[in-house]
Coordinates of C-alpha atoms (C1' of nucleotides) in Angstrom, one line a residue:
Chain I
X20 CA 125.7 110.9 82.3
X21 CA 125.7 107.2 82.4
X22 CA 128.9 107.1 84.4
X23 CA 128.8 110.2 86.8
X24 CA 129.3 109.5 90.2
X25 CA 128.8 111.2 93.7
X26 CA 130.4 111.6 96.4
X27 CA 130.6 108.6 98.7
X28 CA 129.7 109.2 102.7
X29 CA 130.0 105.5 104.4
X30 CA 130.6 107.3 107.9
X31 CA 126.9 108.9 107.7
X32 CA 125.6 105.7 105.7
X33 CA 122.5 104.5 107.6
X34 CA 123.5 100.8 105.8
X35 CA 127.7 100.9 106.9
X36 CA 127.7 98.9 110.4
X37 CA 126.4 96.1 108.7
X38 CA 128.4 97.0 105.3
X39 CA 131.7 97.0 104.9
X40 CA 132.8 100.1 106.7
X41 CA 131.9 98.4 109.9
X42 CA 134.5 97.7 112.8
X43 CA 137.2 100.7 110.5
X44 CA 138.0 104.3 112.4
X45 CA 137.6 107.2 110.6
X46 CA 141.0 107.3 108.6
X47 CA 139.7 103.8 107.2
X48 CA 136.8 104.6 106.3
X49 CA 138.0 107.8 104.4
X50 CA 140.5 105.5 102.2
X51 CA 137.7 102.7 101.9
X52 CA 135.3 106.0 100.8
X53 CA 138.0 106.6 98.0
X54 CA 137.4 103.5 95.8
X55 CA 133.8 103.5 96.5
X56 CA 131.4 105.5 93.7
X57 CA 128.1 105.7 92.8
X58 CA 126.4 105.2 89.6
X59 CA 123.3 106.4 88.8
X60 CA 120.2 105.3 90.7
X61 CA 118.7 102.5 88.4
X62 CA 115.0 102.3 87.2
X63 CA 112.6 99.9 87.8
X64 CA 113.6 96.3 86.0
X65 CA 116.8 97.9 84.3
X66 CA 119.8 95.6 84.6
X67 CA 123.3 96.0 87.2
X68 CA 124.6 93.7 85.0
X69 CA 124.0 90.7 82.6
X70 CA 124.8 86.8 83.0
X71 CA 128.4 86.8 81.0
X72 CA 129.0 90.2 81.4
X73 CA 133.0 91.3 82.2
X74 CA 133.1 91.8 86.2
X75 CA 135.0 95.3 87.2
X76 CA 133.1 95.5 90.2
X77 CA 130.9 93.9 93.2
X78 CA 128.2 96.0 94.2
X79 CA 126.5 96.5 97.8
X80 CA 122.6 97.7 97.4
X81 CA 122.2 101.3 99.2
X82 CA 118.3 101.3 98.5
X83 CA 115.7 99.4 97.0
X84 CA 115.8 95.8 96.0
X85 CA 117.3 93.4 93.1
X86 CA 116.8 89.9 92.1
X87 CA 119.3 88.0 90.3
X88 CA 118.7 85.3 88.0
X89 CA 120.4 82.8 86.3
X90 CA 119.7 81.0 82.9
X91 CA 120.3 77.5 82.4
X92 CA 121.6 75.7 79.3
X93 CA 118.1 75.8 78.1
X94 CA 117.4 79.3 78.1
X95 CA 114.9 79.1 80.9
X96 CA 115.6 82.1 83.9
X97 CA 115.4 80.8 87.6
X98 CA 115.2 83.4 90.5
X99 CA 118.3 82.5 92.4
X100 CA 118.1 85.3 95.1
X101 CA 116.2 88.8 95.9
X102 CA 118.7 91.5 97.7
X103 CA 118.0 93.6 99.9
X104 CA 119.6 97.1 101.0
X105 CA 122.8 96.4 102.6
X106 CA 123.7 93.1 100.7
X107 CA 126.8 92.6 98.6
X108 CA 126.5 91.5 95.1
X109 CA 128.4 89.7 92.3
X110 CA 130.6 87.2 94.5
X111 CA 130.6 84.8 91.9
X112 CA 132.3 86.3 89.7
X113 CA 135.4 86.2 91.8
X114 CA 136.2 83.1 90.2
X115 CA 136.5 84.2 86.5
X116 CA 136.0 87.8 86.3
X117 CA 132.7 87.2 84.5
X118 CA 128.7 87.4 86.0
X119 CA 127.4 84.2 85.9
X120 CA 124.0 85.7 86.7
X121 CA 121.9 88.8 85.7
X122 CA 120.7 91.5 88.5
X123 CA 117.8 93.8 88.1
X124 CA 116.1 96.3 90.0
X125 CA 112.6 95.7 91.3
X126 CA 112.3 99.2 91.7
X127 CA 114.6 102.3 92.1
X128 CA 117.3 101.3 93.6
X129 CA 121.0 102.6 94.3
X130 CA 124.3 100.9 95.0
X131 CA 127.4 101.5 95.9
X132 CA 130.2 100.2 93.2
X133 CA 133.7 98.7 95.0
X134 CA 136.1 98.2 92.1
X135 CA 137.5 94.8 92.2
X136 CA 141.7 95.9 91.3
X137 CA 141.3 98.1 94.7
X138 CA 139.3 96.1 97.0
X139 CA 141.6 93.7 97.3
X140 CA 144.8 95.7 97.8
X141 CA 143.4 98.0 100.2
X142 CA 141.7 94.7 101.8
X143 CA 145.7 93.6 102.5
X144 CA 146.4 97.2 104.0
X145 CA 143.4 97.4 106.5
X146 CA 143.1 94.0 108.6
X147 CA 139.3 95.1 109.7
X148 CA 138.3 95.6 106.2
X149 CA 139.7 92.3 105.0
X150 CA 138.0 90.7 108.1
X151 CA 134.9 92.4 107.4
X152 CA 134.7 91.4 104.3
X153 CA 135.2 87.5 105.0
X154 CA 132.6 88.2 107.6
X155 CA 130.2 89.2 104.7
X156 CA 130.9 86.4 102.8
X157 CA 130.3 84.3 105.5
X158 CA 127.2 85.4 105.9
X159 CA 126.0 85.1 102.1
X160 CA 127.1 81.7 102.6
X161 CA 125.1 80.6 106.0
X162 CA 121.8 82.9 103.8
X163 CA 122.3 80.1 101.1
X164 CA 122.3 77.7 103.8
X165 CA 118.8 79.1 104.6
X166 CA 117.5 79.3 101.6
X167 CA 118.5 75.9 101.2
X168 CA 116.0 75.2 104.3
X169 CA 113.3 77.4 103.0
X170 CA 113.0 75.9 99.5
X171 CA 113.6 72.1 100.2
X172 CA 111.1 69.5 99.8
X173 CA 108.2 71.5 101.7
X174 CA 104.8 71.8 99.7
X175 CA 104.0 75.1 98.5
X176 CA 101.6 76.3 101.4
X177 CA 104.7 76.0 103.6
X178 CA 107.3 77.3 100.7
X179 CA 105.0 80.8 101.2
X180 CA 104.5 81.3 104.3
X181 CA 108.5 80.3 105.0
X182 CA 109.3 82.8 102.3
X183 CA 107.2 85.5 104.4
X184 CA 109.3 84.9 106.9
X185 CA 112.6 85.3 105.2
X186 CA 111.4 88.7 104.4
X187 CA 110.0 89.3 107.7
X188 CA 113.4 88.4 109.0
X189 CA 115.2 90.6 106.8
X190 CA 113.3 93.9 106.7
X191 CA 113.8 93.6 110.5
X192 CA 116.9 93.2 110.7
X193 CA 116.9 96.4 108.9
X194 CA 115.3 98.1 111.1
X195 CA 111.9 98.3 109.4
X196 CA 108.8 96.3 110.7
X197 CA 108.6 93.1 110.8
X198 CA 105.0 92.3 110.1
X199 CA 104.3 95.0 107.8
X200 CA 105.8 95.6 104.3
X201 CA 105.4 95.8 100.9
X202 CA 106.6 93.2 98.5
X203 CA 109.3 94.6 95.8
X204 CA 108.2 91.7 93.3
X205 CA 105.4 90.3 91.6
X206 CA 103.5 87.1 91.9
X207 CA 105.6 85.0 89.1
X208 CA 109.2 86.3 91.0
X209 CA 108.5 85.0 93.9
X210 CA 106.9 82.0 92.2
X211 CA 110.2 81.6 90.0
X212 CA 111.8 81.9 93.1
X213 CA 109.9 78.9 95.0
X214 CA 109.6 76.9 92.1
X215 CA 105.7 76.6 91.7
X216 CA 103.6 78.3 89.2
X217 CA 102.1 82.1 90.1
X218 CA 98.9 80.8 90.6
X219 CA 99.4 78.6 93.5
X220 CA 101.4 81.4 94.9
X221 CA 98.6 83.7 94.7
X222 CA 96.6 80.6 96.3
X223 CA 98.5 80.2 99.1
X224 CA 98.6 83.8 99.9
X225 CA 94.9 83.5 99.7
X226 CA 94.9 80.6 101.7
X227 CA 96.9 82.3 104.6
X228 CA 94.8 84.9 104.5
X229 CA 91.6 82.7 104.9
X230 CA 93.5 81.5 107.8
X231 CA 93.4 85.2 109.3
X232 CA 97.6 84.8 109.2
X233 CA 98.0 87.6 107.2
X234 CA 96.5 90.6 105.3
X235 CA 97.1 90.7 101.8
X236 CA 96.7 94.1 99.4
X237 CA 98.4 93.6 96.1
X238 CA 101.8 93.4 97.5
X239 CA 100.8 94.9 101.0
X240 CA 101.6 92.4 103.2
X241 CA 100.4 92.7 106.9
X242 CA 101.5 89.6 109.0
X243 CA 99.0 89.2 112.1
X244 CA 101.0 87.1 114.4
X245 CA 104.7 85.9 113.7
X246 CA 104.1 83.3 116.0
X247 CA 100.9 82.1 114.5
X248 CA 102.3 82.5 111.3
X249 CA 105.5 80.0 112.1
X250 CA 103.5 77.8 113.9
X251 CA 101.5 76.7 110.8
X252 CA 104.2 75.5 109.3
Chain R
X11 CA 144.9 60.0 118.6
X12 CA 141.9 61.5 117.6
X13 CA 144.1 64.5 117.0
X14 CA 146.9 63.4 115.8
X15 CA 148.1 65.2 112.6
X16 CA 149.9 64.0 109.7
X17 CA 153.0 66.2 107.4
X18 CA 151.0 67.8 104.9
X19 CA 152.8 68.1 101.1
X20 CA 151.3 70.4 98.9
X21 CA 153.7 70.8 96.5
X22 CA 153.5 67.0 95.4
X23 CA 149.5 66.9 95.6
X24 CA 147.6 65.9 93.1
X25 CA 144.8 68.9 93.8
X26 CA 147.1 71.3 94.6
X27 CA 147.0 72.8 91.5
X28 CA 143.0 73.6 91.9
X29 CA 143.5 74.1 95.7
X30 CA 145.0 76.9 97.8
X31 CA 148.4 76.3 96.9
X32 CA 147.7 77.4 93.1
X33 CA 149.9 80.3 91.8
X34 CA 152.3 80.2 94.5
X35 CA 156.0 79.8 94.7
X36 CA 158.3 77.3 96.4
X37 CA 158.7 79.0 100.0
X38 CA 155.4 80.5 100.0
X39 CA 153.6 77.0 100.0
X40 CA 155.9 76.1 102.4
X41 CA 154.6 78.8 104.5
X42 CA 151.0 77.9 103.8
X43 CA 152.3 74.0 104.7
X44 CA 152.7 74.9 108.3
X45 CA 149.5 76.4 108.9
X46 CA 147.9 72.9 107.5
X47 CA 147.2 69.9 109.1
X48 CA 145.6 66.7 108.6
X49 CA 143.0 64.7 110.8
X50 CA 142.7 61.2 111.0
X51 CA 140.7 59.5 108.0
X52 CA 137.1 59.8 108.1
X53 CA 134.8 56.6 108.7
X54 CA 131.3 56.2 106.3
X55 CA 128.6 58.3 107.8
X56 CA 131.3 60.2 110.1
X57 CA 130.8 64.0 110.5
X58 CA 133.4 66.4 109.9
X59 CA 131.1 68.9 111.7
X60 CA 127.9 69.3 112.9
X61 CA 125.4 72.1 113.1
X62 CA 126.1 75.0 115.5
X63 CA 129.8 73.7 116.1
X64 CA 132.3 76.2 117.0
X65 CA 134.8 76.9 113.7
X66 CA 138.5 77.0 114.2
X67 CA 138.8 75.9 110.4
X68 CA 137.9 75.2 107.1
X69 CA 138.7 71.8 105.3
X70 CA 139.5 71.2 101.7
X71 CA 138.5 67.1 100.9
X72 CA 141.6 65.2 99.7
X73 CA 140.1 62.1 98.9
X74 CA 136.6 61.0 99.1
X75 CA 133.4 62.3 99.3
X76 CA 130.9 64.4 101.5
X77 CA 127.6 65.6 102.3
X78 CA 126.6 68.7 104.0
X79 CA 123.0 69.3 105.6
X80 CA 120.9 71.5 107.4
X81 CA 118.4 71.3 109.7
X82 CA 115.1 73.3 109.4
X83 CA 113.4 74.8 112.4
X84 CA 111.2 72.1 112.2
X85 CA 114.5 69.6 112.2
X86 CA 114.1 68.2 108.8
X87 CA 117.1 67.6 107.0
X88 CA 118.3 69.0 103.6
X89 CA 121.2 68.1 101.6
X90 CA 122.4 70.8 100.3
X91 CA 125.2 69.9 98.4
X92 CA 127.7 67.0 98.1
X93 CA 131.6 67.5 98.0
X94 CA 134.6 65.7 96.2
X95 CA 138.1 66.4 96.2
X96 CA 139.5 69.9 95.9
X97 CA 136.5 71.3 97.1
X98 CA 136.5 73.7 100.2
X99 CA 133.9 73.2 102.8
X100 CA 132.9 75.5 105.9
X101 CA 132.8 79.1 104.2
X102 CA 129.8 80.0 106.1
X103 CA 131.3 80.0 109.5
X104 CA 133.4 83.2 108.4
X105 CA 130.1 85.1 109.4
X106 CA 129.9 84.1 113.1
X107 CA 132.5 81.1 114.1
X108 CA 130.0 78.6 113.8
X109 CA 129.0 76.1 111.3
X110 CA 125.4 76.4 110.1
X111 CA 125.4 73.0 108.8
X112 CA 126.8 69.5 109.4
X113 CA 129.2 67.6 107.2
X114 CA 128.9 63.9 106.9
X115 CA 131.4 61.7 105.0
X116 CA 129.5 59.3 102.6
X117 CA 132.9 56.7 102.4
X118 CA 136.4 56.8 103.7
X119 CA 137.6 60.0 103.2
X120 CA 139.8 62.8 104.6
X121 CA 140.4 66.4 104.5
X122 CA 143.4 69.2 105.0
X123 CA 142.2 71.5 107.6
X124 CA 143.1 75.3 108.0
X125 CA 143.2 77.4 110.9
X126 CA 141.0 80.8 110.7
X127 CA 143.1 81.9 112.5
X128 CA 146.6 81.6 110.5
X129 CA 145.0 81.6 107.1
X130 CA 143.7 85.4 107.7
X131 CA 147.2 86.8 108.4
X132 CA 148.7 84.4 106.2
X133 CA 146.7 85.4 103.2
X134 CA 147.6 89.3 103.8
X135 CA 151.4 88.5 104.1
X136 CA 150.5 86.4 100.8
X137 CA 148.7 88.2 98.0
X138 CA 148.8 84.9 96.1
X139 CA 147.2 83.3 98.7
X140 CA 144.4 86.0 99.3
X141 CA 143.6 86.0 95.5
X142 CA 143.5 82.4 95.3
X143 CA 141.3 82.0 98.3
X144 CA 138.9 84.8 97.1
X145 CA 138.6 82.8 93.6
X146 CA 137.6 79.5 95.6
X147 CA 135.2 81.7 97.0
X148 CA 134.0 82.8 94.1
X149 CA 133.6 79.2 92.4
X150 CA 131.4 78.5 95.6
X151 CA 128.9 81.0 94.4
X152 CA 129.4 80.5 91.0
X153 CA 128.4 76.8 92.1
X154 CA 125.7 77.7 93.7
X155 CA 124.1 79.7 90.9
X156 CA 124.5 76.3 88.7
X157 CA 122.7 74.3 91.3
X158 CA 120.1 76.9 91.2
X159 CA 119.3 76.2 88.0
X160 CA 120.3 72.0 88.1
X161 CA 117.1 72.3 91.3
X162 CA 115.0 75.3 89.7
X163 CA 111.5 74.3 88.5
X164 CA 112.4 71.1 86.3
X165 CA 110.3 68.0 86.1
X166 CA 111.8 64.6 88.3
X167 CA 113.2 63.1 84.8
X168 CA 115.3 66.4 83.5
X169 CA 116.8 67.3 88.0
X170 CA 117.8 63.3 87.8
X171 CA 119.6 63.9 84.7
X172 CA 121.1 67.2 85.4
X173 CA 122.3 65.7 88.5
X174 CA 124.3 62.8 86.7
X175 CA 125.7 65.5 84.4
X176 CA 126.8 67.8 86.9
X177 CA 128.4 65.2 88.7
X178 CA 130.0 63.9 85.3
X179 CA 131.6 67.4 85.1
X180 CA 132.8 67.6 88.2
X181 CA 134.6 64.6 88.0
X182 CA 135.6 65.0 84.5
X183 CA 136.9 68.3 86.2
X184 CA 139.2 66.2 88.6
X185 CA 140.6 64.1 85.9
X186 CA 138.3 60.9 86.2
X187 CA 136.2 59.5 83.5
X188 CA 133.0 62.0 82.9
X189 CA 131.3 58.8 81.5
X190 CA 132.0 56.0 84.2
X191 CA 131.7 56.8 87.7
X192 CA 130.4 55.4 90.7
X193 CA 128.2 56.9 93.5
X194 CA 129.0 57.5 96.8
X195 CA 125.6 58.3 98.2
X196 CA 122.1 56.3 98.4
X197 CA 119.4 57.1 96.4
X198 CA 117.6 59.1 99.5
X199 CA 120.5 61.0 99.5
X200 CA 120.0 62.1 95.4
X201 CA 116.2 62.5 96.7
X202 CA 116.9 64.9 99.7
X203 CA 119.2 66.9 97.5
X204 CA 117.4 67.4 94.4
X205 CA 113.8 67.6 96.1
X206 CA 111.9 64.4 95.5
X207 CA 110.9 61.0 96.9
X208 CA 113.3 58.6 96.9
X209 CA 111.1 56.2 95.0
X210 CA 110.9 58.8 91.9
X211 CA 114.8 58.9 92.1
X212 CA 114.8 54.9 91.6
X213 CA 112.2 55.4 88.9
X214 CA 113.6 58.4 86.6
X215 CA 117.1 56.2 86.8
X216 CA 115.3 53.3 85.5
X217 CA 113.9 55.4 82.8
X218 CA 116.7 56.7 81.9
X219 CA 118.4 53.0 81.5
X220 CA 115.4 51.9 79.3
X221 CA 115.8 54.8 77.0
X222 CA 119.6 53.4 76.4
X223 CA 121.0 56.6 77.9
X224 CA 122.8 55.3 80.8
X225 CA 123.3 51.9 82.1
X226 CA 123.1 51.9 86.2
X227 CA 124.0 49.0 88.1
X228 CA 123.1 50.0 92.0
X229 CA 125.7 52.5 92.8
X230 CA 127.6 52.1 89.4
X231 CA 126.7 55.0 86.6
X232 CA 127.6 54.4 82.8
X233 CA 126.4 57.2 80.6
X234 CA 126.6 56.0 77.0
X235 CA 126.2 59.2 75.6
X236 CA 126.9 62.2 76.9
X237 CA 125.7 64.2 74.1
X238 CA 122.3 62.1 73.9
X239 CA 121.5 63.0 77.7
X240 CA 121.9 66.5 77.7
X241 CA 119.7 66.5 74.6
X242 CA 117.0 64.5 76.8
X243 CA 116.6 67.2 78.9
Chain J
dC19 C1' 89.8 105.2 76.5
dG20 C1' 91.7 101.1 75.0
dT21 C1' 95.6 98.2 76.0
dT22 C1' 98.7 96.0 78.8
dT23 C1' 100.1 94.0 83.1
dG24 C1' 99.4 91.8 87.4
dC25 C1' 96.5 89.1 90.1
dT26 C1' 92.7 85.9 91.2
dT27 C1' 89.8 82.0 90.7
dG28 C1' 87.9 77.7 88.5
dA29 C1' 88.2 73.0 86.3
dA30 C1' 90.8 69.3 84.3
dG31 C1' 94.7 66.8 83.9
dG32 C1' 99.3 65.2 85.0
dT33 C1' 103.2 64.5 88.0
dT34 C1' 104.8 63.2 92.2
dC35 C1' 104.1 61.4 96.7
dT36 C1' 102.7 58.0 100.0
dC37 C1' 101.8 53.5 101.3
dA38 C1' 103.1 48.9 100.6
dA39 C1' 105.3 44.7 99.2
dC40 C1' 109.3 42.5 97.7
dA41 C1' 114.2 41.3 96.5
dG42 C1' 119.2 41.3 97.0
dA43 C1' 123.4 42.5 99.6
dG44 C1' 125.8 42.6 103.7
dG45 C1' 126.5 42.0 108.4
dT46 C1' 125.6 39.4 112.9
dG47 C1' 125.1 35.8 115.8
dG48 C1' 123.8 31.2 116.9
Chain D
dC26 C1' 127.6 27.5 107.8
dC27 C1' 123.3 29.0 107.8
dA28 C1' 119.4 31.7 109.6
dC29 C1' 118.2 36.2 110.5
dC30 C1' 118.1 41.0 110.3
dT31 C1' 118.9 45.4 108.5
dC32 C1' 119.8 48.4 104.9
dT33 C1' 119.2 49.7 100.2
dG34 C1' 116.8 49.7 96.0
dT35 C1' 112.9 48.5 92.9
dT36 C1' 108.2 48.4 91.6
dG37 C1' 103.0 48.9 91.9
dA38 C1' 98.5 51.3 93.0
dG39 C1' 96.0 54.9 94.8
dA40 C1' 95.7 59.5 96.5
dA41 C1' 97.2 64.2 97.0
dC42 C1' 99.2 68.0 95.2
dC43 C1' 100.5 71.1 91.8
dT44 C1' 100.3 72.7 87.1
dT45 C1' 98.2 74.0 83.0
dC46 C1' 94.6 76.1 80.5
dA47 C1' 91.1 79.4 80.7
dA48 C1' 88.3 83.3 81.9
dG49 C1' 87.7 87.5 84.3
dC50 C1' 88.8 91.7 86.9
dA51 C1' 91.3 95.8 88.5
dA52 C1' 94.8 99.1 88.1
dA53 C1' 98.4 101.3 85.5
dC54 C1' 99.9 103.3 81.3
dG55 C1' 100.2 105.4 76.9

DNA sequence: CGTTTGCTTGAAGGTTCTCAACAGAGGTGG
DNA sequence: CCACCTCTGTTGAGAACCTTCAAGCAAACG
């Protein structure tokens, strides 16, 4: 069971004009569909794959959300990134064949698998889908850039609500709301992920919502004003 | 003469053999010569790029060093990485044509620069090229994912000494002494990137020297033991 | 129904930042 | 040639921020 797979469908995929089907005509997109599978939906803080882990594949998130994480020399994890439906995973390991982070599911979640020994082939043989794909790489690139923005040197009542934000951004852009949504993680992710400790995460969240910037419900957030919201950073 | 370009040799340059030009034959670098050109040396402090530019290229640094930046919506700036020789800089305008950072050279320094425009063809009449290219983009992300962890969580003491290690590495990487080096950027620089004042910077180097683990004279860095500073962390 | 997990809140303590003064190097101009 | 200025780096003291340690609560789970 652990390896079935389903039929692939990118030309009725809610997700493929901002995946990699985008920009292809149908013929494309039926030869792009044949190296594409599916494995198995994954369960709630199971693995895609393990830091040092032999790379067949990159992986594009179809539903629900990941984080990866890295460990350092010392055996401490950092939260490098979370991913959202839509996002391509496991770039780095186009250097060595090998994972140099681990992904896990934050909930149940689904991907689509593009095996490495095709992807690039068929990437010489359609211009669009080797331009597409550069275009996605571009764009994990300018996020890091972002990110970069989002975490540097800013105390941690601005690190939150920036990180807010981010998601705000994102679930908009795919097509959900962008002041209401539920956070996939708990408290000591996105602390891991911001570099403070979970309780001044949950302070600041507290602290926001004192402010009457946002509701808070467990991981219901409810943002009341964007602009408010920006402007108090 | 701002313009004016320079013959470009790959096949007798030092880097080529970590650059583009890795794996690939006699004519085909040829081929891959004629799409590259060189600008004019960079000055101290003079940008390669700035934020928002439009992107005809991408630049791999032949000598010297750089820093890229970006600017937060409140326009505070972040390093967010430096760059030596070998390395390629620009990947995130593949997403839109425009560079969502600015690249500053800290000394004298210049760069090869590549068309988008010819290295996307080029690299589909090449497969060399196109797998070489995707592995450079994979060590970017793979570099990444170490300075995740080099900037994740850490006290000042054990980021300053992760940063003198990485930096060992890389240059140990590019065939120059991982022990001896010296440093192209000021200490605010070191502070922006790694996320601290640039007074703690100053200080956690001067511990560092009173333990007997490195010897710093301003820009000059002598680790003593290479061994004995990773253990410090 | 007890245990575990996630989250919140409080108090104390430590780390880092800010403000400030100072010193040396390098460049400029009189 | 020297005075002057700027830039860079060091060092100190106090304040601010964040972390750690701790306790308590609610919901989820077996």
């Amino acid at each position: 069971m652990e390896s079935k797979t389903h039929q692939v469908e990118c030309h009725n995929c809610r997700l493929a004009n901002g995946c990699l089907a985008k920009g292809l005509d149908g013929d494309e997109i039926k030869q792009l569909e044949t190296i594409i599978s599916h494995k198995r939906p994954l369960k709630p803080s199971e693995f895609l794959y393990r830091q040092d882990d032999q790379a067949q594949s990159l992986f594009v998130v179809k539903s629900g959300s990941f984080r990866s994480t890295v460990l350092d020399a010392e055996g401490i994890e950092h939260t490098v990134d979370f991913h959202l439906p839509g996002e391509l995973i496991g770039l780095e390991a186009l250097q060595k064949g090998l994972f140099r982070g681990s992904v896990e599911a934050l909930e149940t979640a689904s991907v689509c698998e593009l095996p490495l020994a095709q992807l690039s082939p068929l990437s010489s043989k359609i211009p669009g889908l080797q331009s597409q794909l550069l275009h996605i790489i571009g764009s994990q690139f300018a996020a890091q850039h972002d990110r970069a923005a989002l975490l540097g040197n800013h105390p941690a009542s601005e690190k939150t609500a920036r990180f807010l934000l981010m998601l705000s951004h994102r679930y908009s852009n795919l097509g959900y709301s962008s002041t209401e949504f539920n956070l996939s993680m708990p408290r000591y992710h996105i602390a891991s992920f911001l570099c403070l400790s979970l309780e001044t995460v949950s302070r600041q969240l507290g602290r926001l919502k004192e402010k009457g910037l946002i509701s808070v419900q467990k991981r219901g957030i409810h943002i009341n004003s964007l602009e408010s919201l920006k402007s108090s950073i």
